[in-house]
Each structure stands twice: as structure tokens, then as C-alpha cells.
Short mmCIF file of C-alpha atoms and ligand atoms in Angstrom, two decimals:
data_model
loop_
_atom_site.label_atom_id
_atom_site.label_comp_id
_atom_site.label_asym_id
_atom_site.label_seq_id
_atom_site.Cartn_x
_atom_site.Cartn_y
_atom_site.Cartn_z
CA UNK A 27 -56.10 37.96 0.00
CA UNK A 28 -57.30 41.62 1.16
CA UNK A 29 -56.54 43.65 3.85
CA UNK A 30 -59.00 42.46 6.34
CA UNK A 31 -58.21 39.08 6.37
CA UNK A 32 -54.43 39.71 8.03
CA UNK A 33 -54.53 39.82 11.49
CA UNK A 34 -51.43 41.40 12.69
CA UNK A 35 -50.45 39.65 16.09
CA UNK A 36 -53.15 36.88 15.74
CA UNK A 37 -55.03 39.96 17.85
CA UNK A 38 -58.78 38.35 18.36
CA UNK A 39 -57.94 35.42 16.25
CA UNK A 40 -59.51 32.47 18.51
CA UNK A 41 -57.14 29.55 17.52
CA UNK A 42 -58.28 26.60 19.44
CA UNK A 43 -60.21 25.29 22.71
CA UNK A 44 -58.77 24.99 26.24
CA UNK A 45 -60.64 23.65 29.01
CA UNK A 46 -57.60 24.79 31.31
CA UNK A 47 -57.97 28.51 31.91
CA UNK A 48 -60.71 31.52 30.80
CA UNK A 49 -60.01 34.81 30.71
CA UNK A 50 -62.94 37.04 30.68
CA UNK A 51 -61.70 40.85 29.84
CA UNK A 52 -65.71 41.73 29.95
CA UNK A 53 -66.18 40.80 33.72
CA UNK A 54 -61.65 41.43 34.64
CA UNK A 55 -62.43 37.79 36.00
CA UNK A 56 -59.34 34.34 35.49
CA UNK A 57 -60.23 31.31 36.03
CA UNK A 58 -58.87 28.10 36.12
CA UNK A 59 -60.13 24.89 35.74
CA UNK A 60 -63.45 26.79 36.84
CA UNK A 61 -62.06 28.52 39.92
CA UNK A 62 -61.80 31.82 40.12
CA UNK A 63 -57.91 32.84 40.22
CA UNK A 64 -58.01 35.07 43.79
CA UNK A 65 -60.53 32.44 45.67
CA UNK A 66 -57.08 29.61 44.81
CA UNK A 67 -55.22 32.75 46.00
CA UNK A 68 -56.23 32.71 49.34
CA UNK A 69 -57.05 29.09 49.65
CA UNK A 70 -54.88 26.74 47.68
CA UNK A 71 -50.82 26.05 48.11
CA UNK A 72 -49.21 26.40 44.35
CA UNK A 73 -48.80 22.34 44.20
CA UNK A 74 -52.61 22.60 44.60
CA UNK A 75 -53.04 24.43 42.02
CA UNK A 76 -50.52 22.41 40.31
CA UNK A 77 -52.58 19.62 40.20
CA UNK A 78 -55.44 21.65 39.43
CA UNK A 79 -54.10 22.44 36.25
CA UNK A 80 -52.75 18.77 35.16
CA UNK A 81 -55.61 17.08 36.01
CA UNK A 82 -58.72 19.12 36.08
CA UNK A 83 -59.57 18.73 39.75
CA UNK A 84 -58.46 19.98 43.00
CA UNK A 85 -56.85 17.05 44.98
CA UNK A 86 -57.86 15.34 48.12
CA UNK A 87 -55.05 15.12 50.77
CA UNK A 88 -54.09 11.87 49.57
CA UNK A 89 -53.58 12.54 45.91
CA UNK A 90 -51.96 15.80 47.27
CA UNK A 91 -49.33 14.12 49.14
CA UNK A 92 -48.94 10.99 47.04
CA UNK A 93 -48.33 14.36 44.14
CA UNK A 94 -46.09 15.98 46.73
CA UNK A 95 -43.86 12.88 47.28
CA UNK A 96 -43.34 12.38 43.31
CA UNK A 97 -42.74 16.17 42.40
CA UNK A 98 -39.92 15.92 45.75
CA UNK A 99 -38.27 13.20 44.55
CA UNK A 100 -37.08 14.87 41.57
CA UNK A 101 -34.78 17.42 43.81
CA UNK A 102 -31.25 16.74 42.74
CA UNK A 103 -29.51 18.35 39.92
CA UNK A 104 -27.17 15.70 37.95
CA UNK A 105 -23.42 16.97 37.89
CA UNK A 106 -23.40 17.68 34.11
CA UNK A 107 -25.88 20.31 34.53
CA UNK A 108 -23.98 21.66 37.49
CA UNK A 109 -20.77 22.10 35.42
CA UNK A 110 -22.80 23.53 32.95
CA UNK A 111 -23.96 26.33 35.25
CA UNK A 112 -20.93 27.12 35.99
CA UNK A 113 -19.56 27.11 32.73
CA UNK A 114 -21.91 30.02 31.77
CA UNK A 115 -20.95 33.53 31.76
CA UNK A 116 -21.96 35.42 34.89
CA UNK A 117 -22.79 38.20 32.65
CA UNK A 118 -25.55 36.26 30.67
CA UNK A 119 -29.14 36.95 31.21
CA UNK A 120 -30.57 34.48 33.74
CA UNK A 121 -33.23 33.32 31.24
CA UNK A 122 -30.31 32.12 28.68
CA UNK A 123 -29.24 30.12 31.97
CA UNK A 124 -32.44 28.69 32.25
CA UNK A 125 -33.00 28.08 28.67
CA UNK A 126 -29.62 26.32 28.44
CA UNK A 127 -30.39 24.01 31.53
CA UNK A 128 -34.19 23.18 30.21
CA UNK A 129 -32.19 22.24 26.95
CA UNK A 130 -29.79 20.48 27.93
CA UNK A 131 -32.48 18.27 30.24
CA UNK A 132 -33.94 17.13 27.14
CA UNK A 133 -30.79 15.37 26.20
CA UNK A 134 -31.73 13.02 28.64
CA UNK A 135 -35.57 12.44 27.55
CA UNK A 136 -35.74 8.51 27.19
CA UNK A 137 -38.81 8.74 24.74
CA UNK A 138 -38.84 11.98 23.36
CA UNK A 139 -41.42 11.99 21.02
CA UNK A 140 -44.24 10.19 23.22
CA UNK A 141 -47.66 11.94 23.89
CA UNK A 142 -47.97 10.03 26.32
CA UNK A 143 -49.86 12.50 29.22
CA UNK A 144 -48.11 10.61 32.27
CA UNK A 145 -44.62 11.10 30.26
CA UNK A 146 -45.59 14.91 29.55
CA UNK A 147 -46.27 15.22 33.15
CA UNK A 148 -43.50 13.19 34.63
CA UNK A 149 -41.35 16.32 32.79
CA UNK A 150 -43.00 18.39 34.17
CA UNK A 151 -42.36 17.85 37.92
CA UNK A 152 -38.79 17.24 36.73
CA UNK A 153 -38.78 21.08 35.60
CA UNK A 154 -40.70 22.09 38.95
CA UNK A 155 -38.28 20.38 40.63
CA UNK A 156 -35.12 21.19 39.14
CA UNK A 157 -35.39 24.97 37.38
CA UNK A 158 -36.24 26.13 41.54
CA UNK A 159 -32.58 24.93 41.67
CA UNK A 160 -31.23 25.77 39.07
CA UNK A 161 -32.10 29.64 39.60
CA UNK A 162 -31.21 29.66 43.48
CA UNK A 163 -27.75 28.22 42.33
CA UNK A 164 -27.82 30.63 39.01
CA UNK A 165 -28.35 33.71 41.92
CA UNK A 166 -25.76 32.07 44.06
CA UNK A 167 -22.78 31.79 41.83
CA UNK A 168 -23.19 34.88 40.38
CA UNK A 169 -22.55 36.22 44.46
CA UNK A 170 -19.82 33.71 44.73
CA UNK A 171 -22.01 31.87 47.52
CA UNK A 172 -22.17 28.32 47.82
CA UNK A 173 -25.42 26.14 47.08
CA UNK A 174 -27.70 24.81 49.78
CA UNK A 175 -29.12 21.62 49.46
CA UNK A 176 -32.84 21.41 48.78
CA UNK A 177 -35.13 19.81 51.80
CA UNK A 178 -37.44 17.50 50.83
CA UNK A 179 -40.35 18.14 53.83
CA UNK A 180 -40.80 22.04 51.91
CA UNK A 181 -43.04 22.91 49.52
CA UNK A 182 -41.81 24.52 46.16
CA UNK A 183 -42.19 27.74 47.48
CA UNK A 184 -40.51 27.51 50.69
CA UNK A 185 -37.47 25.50 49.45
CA UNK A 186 -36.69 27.75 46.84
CA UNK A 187 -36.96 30.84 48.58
CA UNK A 188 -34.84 28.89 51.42
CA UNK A 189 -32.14 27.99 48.34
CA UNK A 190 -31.55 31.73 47.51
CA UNK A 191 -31.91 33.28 50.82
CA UNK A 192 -30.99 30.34 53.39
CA UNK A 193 -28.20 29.97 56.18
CA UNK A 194 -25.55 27.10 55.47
CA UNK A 195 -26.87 25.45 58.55
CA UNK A 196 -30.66 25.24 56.91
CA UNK A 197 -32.20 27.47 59.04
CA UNK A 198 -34.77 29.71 57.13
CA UNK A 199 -33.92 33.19 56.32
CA UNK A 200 -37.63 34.48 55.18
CA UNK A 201 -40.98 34.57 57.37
CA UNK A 202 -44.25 32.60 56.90
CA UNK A 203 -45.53 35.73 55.56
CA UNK A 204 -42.87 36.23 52.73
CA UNK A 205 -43.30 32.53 51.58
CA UNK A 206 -46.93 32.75 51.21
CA UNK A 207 -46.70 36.11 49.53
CA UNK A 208 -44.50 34.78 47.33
CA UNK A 209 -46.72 31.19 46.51
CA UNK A 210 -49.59 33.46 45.82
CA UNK A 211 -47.39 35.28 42.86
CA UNK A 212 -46.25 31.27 41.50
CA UNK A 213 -50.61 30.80 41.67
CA UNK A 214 -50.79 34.30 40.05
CA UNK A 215 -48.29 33.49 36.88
CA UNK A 216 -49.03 29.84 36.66
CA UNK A 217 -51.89 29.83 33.88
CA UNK A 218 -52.95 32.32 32.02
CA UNK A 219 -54.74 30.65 28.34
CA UNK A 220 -52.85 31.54 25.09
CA UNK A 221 -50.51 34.01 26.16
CA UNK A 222 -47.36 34.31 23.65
CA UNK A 223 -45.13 31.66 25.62
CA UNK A 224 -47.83 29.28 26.00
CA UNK A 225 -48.98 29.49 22.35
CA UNK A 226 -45.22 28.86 21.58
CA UNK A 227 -44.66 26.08 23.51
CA UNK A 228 -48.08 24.35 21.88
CA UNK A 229 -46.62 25.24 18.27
CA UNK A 230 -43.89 23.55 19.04
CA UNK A 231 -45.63 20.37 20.58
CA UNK A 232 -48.23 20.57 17.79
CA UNK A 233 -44.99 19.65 15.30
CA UNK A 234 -45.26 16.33 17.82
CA UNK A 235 -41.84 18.16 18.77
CA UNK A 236 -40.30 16.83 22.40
CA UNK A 237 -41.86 18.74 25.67
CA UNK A 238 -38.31 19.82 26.13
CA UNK A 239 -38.00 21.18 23.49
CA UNK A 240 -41.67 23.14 23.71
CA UNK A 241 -40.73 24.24 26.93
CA UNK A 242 -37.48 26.27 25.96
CA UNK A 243 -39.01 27.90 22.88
CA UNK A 244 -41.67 29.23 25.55
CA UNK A 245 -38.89 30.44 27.72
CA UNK A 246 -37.35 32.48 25.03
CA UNK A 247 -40.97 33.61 24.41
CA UNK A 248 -41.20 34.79 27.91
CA UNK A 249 -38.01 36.64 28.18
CA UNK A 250 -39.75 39.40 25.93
CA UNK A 251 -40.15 42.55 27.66
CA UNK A 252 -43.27 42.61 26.09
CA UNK A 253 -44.23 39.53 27.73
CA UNK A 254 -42.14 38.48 31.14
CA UNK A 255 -39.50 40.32 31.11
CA UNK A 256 -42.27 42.96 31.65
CA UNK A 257 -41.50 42.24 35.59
CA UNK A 258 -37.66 43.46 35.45
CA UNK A 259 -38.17 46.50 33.29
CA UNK A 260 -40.93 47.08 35.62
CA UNK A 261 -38.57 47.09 38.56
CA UNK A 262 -35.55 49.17 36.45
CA UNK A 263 -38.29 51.85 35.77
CA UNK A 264 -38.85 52.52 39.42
CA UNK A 265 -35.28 52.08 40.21
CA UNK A 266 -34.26 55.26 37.89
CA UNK A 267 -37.47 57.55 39.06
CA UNK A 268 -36.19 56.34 42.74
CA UNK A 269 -37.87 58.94 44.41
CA UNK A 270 -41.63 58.57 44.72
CA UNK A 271 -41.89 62.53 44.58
CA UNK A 272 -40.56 62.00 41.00
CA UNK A 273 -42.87 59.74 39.79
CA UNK A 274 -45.58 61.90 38.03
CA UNK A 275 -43.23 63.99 36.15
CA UNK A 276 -40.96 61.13 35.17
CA UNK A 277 -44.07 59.41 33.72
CA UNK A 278 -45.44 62.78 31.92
CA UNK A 279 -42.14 63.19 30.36
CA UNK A 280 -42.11 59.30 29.27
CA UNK A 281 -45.77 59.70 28.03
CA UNK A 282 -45.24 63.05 26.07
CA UNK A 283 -41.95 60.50 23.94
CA UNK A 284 -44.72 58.21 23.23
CA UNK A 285 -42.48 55.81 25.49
CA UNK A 286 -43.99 52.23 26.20
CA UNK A 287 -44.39 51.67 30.01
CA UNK A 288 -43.78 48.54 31.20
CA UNK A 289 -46.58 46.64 33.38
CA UNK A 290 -49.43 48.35 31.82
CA UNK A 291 -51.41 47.39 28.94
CA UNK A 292 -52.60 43.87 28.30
CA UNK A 293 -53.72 41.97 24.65
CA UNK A 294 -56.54 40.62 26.20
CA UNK A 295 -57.73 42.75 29.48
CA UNK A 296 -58.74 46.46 28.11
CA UNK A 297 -60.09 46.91 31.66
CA UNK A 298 -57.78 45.69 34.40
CA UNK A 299 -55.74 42.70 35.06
CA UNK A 300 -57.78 40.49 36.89
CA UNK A 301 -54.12 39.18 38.80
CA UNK A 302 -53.33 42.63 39.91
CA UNK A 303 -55.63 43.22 42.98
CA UNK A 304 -54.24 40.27 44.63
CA UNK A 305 -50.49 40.64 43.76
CA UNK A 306 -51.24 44.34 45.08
CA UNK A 307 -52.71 42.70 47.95
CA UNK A 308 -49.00 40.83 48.69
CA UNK A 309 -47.05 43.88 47.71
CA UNK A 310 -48.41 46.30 50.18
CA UNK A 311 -48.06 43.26 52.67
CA UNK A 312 -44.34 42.57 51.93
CA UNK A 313 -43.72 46.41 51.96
CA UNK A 314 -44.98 47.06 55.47
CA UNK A 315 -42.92 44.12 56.74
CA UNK A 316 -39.91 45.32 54.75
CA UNK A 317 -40.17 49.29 54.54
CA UNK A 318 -40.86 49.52 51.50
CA UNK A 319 -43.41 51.95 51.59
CA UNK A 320 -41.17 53.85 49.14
CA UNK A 321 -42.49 51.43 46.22
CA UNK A 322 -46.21 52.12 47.01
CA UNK A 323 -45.87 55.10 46.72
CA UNK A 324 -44.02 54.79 43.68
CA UNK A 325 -46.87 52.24 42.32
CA UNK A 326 -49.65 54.38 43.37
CA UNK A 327 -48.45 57.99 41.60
CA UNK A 328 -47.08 56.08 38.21
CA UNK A 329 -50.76 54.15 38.22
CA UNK A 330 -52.74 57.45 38.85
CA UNK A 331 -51.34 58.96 36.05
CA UNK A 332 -51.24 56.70 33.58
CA UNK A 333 -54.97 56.41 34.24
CA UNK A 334 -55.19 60.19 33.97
CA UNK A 335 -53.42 60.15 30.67
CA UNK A 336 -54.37 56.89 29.09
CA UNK A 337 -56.78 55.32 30.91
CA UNK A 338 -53.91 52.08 30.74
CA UNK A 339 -54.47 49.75 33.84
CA UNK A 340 -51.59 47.56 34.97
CA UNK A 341 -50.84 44.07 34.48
CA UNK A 342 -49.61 41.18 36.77
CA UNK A 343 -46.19 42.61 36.37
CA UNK A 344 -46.41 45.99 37.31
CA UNK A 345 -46.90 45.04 41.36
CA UNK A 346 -45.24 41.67 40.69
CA UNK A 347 -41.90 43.45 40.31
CA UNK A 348 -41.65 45.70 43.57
CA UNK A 349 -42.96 42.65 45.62
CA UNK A 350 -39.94 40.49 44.22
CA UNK A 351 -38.07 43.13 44.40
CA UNK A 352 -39.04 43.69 48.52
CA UNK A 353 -38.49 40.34 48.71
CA UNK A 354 -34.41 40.28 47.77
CA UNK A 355 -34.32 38.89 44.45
CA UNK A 356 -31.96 40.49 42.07
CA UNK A 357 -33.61 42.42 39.00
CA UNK A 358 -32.85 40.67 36.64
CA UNK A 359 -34.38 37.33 38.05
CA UNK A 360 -37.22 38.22 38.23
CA UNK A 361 -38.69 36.84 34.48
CA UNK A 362 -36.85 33.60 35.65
CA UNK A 363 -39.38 33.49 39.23
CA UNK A 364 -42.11 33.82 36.39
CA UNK A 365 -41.36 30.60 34.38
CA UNK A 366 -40.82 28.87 37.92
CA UNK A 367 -44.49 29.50 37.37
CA UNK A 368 -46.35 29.21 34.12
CA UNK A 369 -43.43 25.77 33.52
CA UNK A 370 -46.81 24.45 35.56
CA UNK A 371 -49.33 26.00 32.86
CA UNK A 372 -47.17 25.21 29.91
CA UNK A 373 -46.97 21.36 31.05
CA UNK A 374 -50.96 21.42 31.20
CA UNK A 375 -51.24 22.88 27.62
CA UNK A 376 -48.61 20.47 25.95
CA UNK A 377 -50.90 17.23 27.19
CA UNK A 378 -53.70 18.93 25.97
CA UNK A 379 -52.11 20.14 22.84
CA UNK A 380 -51.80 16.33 22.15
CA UNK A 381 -55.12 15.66 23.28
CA UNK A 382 -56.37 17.01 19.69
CA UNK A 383 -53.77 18.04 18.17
CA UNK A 384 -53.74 19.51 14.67
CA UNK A 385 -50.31 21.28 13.51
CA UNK A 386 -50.27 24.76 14.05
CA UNK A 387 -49.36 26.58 10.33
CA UNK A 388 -51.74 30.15 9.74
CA UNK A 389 -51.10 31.92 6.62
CA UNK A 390 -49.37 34.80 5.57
CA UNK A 391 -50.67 37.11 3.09
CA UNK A 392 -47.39 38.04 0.53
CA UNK A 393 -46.43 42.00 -0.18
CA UNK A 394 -43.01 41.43 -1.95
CA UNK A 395 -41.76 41.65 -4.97
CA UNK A 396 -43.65 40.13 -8.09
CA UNK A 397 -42.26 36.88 -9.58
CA UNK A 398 -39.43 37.19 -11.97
CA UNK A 399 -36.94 35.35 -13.60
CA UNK A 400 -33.25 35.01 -12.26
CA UNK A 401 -30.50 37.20 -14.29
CA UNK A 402 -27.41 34.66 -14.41
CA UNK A 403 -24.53 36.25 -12.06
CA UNK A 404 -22.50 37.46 -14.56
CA UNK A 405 -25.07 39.38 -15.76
CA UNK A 406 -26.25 41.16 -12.88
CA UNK A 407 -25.25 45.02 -12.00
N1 COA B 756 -47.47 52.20 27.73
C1 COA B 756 -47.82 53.18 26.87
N2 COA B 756 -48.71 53.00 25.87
C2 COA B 756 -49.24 51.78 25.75
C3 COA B 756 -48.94 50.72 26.63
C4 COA B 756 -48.01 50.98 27.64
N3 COA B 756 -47.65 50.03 28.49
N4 COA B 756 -49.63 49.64 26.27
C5 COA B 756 -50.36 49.98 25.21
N5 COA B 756 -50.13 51.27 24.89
C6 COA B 756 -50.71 52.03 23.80
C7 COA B 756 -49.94 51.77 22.51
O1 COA B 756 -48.88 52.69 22.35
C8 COA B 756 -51.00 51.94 21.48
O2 COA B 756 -51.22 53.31 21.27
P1 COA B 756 -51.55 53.88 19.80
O3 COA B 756 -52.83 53.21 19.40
O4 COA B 756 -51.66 55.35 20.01
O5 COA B 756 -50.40 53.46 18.94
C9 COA B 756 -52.26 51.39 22.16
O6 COA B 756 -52.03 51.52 23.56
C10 COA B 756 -52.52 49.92 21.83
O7 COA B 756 -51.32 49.22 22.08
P2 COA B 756 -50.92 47.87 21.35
O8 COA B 756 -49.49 47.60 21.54
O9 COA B 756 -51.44 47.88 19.94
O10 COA B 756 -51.80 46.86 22.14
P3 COA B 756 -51.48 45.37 22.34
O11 COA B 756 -52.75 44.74 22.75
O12 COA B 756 -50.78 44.78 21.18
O13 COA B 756 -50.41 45.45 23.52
C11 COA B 756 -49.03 44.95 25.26
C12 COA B 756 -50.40 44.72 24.64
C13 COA B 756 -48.95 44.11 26.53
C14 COA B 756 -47.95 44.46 24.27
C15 COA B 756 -48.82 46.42 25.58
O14 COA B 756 -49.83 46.88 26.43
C16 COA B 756 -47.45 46.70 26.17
O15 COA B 756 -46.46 46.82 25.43
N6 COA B 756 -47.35 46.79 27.53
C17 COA B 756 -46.07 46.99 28.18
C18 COA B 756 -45.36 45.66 28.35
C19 COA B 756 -45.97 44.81 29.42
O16 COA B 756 -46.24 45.27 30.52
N7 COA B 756 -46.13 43.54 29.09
C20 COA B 756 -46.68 42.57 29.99
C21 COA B 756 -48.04 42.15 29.52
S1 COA B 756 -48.84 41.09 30.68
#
């Protein structure tokens, strides 16, 4: 096997179809299903999208609220996984949490290794359901606040943002304006083809492996700062420049040590993020309801010169973080808001993993030692 024939990181390797998202790096354009990613943006709610995903079309207000009713019914966490939470040090990363809980769900599977599509799905509003929860109580806990019970008449978005941030008494701490900012960054992370967490989770399924199971190998996947924990290093990087004033020398500085900055770069986009002008759009909106004009500024000066120097654009992550960030989450849950997301995209991919499935096994070409014989023990030195 030569040289050429290894590609390091699968980089260009084309592994398989997928009717469910297309990334075009030529034209910076997403879509998915066919619809362009900032048109369901501004138009859709994320349980549109949702359903977008799992089934191929957009849904008519029927199938929306007959979707609606089944993905709200799964709202209650069982007290096992409650105990569990607690259990769980409140130093731990928040994406070992969620791991943990997605595991320990799977326990439960009644037919684990079905392909069934309507099984596959029926998981997946469980997770859509039940992660949302499991993170507001993760945040909670770790304040020593209690949890607030979900309500069943909100949409994902709402509810959760409601479980963090809520009063006792159910009234809603965040405006119209922050929920919908914050649905367009769940339609903005839901899908995005054979990124490394996706591809994970279909190795995994292509074994004929459980969903559960596919679904907390992607979450380790994810955790990567080279992949979603981008989001929180994102945020830690602006918290230590912390003035925007700064920002251009702590970046030529960081550039000169041939340091990695985080949100910028992409495998696929060589040209610009196609995600990023309308997360940028929600940023700027969140900061001028919550002064954070600071960030902005921050975003603009670390963006012009990486431009200058590199010519690196940023990625979903680099204005996803300050927008999370502006709207009260802690740091470091931010990757967790992100599989709130993509659990949507991954769910889509393991059906159609099964669709046609063929096991996932690429080669590897061998540079150790040549083959010898084994020295008995005694004789070795
Ligand atoms: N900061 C500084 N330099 C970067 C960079 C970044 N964020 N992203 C890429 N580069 C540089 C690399 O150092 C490398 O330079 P070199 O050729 O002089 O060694 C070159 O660009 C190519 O990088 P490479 O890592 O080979 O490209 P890739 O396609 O494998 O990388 C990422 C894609 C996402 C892993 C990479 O851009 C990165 O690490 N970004 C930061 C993490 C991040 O934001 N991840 C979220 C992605 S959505």
C-alpha cells in the first residue's frame, strides 16, 4: 500500500450517500432535506425542522401537532436517572453527565437491536425530550437550585430555556426574543452531513449496535474541542482577552505560537461557515438586548485579524459561544446545548444508516515493526 492511498482523517474520502443534509463549501451554502439552512432559520420552529429531518418533508399543522403531542409526552425523567444525576460529581464535565444519562437510558431499550425506523425514532423524541432535562437539572444542582417541572404547552426551546432560567412559580424568566434566538442556534447545530459525531454514531449503528448506544459514542465524539467543545473554548478564549481593546494583540501573540484558535477553521468549508451569518445575526441581537456589546467587539477584532493573518473564517461556534454565553448559560454547557441539537440529526442518520447499511471497517496501511518470531521470556534482555 503506498503513500497516496492513506488518507489521514478520512479528509475528502466520500464514504457513503445521505439524502439528509448537503454541504456545499464551493457556493458556503447547507441544506437540508433541500432547504436552504437560513430560509428554516427564519421560518421554521426547531420541531419543524425536526420533522424535516426524520421524515424528509416539512409537516402540515396536523402532522406538526400530532409530532408535538408525541415528542411532549416523553417529559418526565424516571427516578433512577434522577438519583443518578445526583450521584455524579459536580466537578465532572457536563458532557460525561449527559453521556452517563443517554447510557444509562439504553438500559431500558425493550428491543435493542431493532432497525425498525419508528423504534429509532420513538428514541429519539425520548432523547429530545429528556436530555433538555437532564441539562437544566445538571445546571441546577450544580447551583444548589431546585428543578422546575417541564410544561407540556412549550416548545423544546422555550421549556428548556424556562427549566434553567425559570421562577419556582413557572413564570418565564427569558423574552420572546431570547427563545427564538436561541431555537435558531438548535436549527443551526441540528444537521450538519458526516461531521465526526455523526459519522460515529453511524459506525456504531452500522455494527447493527443499539441507537443508545450510537448516540453516546457521538456524544463523546462531540465533546472534542476540535469538534463541539469548540463552543466553550470559544467562550474561555474571550473570557481571558476580556477586554475588546486586547483582542488583536492577544490573537497576534497566539498566532506567532502557532496556537490553534478555536471557532475558526472548518474540514469541509475553506470559505466560510455557511451557519455563521445567521448565528451572527442572533448574537448581535441578544447583545443589544443584554449589553453585550463588549463581545462584538471582541468577535469583530479576533475575526479581522485572523483574516488578516490567515485568511481562517469562523465556524458555527465562534458566534455560537458569546450568544450562549449572553444568554446565561454557564461555559462549560455550552457543548451540552449543542447535542440538545444534532441528538435530532444523529436520530435521522441512524434510520438511514439502516436503510442500506453496510458495516463501516476502512483500512489501515501498517508502518511497524516487521514480523518476527517470539524470544521465550526467559530469554529476553
Ligand atoms: N487556528 C489556527 N490555525 C488553524 C486553525 C485555527 N482554528 N484551523 C486550521 N488552522 C491551520 C492549521 O494549523 C494548518 O496549518 P498548517 O498547514 O500550517 O499546519 C492548516 O490551517 C490546516 O489545518 P488542518 O487542521 O489540517 O485542517 P482540518 O481541515 O483538519 O481542520 C479543524 C479543521 C476544524 C480541525 C481546524 O480548523 C481547527 O482545529 N479549528 C479549531 C477548532 C474548531 O473551531 N472546531 C470546530 C469546527 S466546526
Amino acid at each position: 500500500m503506498s503513500d497516496s492511498q492513506v488518507r489521514k482523517g478520512l479528509n475528502g474520502v466520500i464514504s457513503d450517500y445521505t439524502s439528509i443534509s448537503k454541504v456545499m463549501p464551493e457556493s458556503n451554502s447547507l441544506t437540508y432535506r433541500g432547504y436552504a439552512v437560513e430560509d428554516l432559520v427564519e421560518n421554521c420552529s426547531f420541531e419543524e425542522v425536526i420533522y424535516l429531518l426524520w421524515f424528509g418533508e416539512l409537516p402540515t399543522t396536523e402532522q406538526l401537532r400530532t409530532f408535538n403531542t408525541t415528542g411532549r409526552s416523553y417529559r418526565s425523567l424516571d427516578a433512577g436517572l434522577i438519583s443518578l444525576i445526583h450521584s455524579l460529581p459536580n466537578t465532572c464535565h457536563p458532557m460525561d453527565v449527559l453521556r452517563t444519562a443517554v447510557s444509562y437510558m439504553g438500559t431500558f431499550d425493550p428491543d435493542p437491536f431493532t432497525r425498525d425506523a419508528d423504534h429509532i425514532r420513538s428514541i429519539g423524541h425520548n432523547l429530545l425530550a429528556q436530555l433538555p432535562m437532564v441539562v437544566a437539572m445538571d445546571i441546577r444542582r450544580r447551583s444548589g437550585e431546585e428543578i422546575i417541572a417541564p410544561d407540556h404547552n412549550k416548545g423544546i426551546a422555550s421549556n428548556f430555556l424556562s427549566m434553567v432560567f425559570g421562577n419556582d412559580d413557572g413564570s418565564v424568566a427569558n423574552s420572546a426574543d431570547d427563545i427564538r434566538d436561541f431555537e435558531r442556534s438548535l436549527i443551526l447545530y441540528a444537521e450538519h452531513s458526516f461531521n465526526a459525531s455523526t459519522f460515529s454514531a453511524r459506525v456504531i449503528s452500522s455494527t447493527r449496535s443499539d441507537t443508545y448506544s450510537a448516540i453516546t459514542g457521538a456524544i463523546g465524539a462531540l465533546k472534542g474541542p476540535l469538534h463541539g467543545g469548540a463552543n466553550e473554548f470559544v467562550m474561555h478564549t474571550m473570557l481571558d482577552i476580556d477586554d475588546p481593546n486586547n483582542a488583536a494583540d492577544w490573537m497576534g501573540k497566539a498566532l506567532d505560537r502557532k496556537e490553534r484558535i478555536m471557532g475558526f477553521g472548518h474540514r469541509v468549508y475553506k470559505n466560510g461557515d455557511s451557519r455563521v451569518p445567521s448565528m451572527e445575526k442572533s448574537m448581535r441581537s441578544l447583545a443589544a438586548r443584554h449589553r453585550g456589546q463588549k463581545w462584538v467587539r471582541m468577535y469583530e477584532s479576533m475575526q479581522e485579524v485572523m483574516e488578516a493573518r490567515t485568511g481562517i473564517k469562523p465556524n458555527l461556534d465562534f458566534p455560537a459561544g458569546p450568544a450562549y454565553y449572553m444568554l446565561g448559560f454557564p461555559v462549560d454547557f455550552f457543548t451540552p446545548l449543542f447535542v440538545l441539537a444534532r441528538v435530532s440529526g444523529w436520530t435521522a442518520h441512524i434510520v438511514e444508516q439502516f436503510e442500506n447499511n453496510a458495516l463501516i471497517r476502512p483500512l489501515s496501511a501498517y508502518n511497524g515493526v516487521e514480523e518476527r518470531e517470539v524470544v521465550p521470556i526467559s530469554e529476553r534482555t
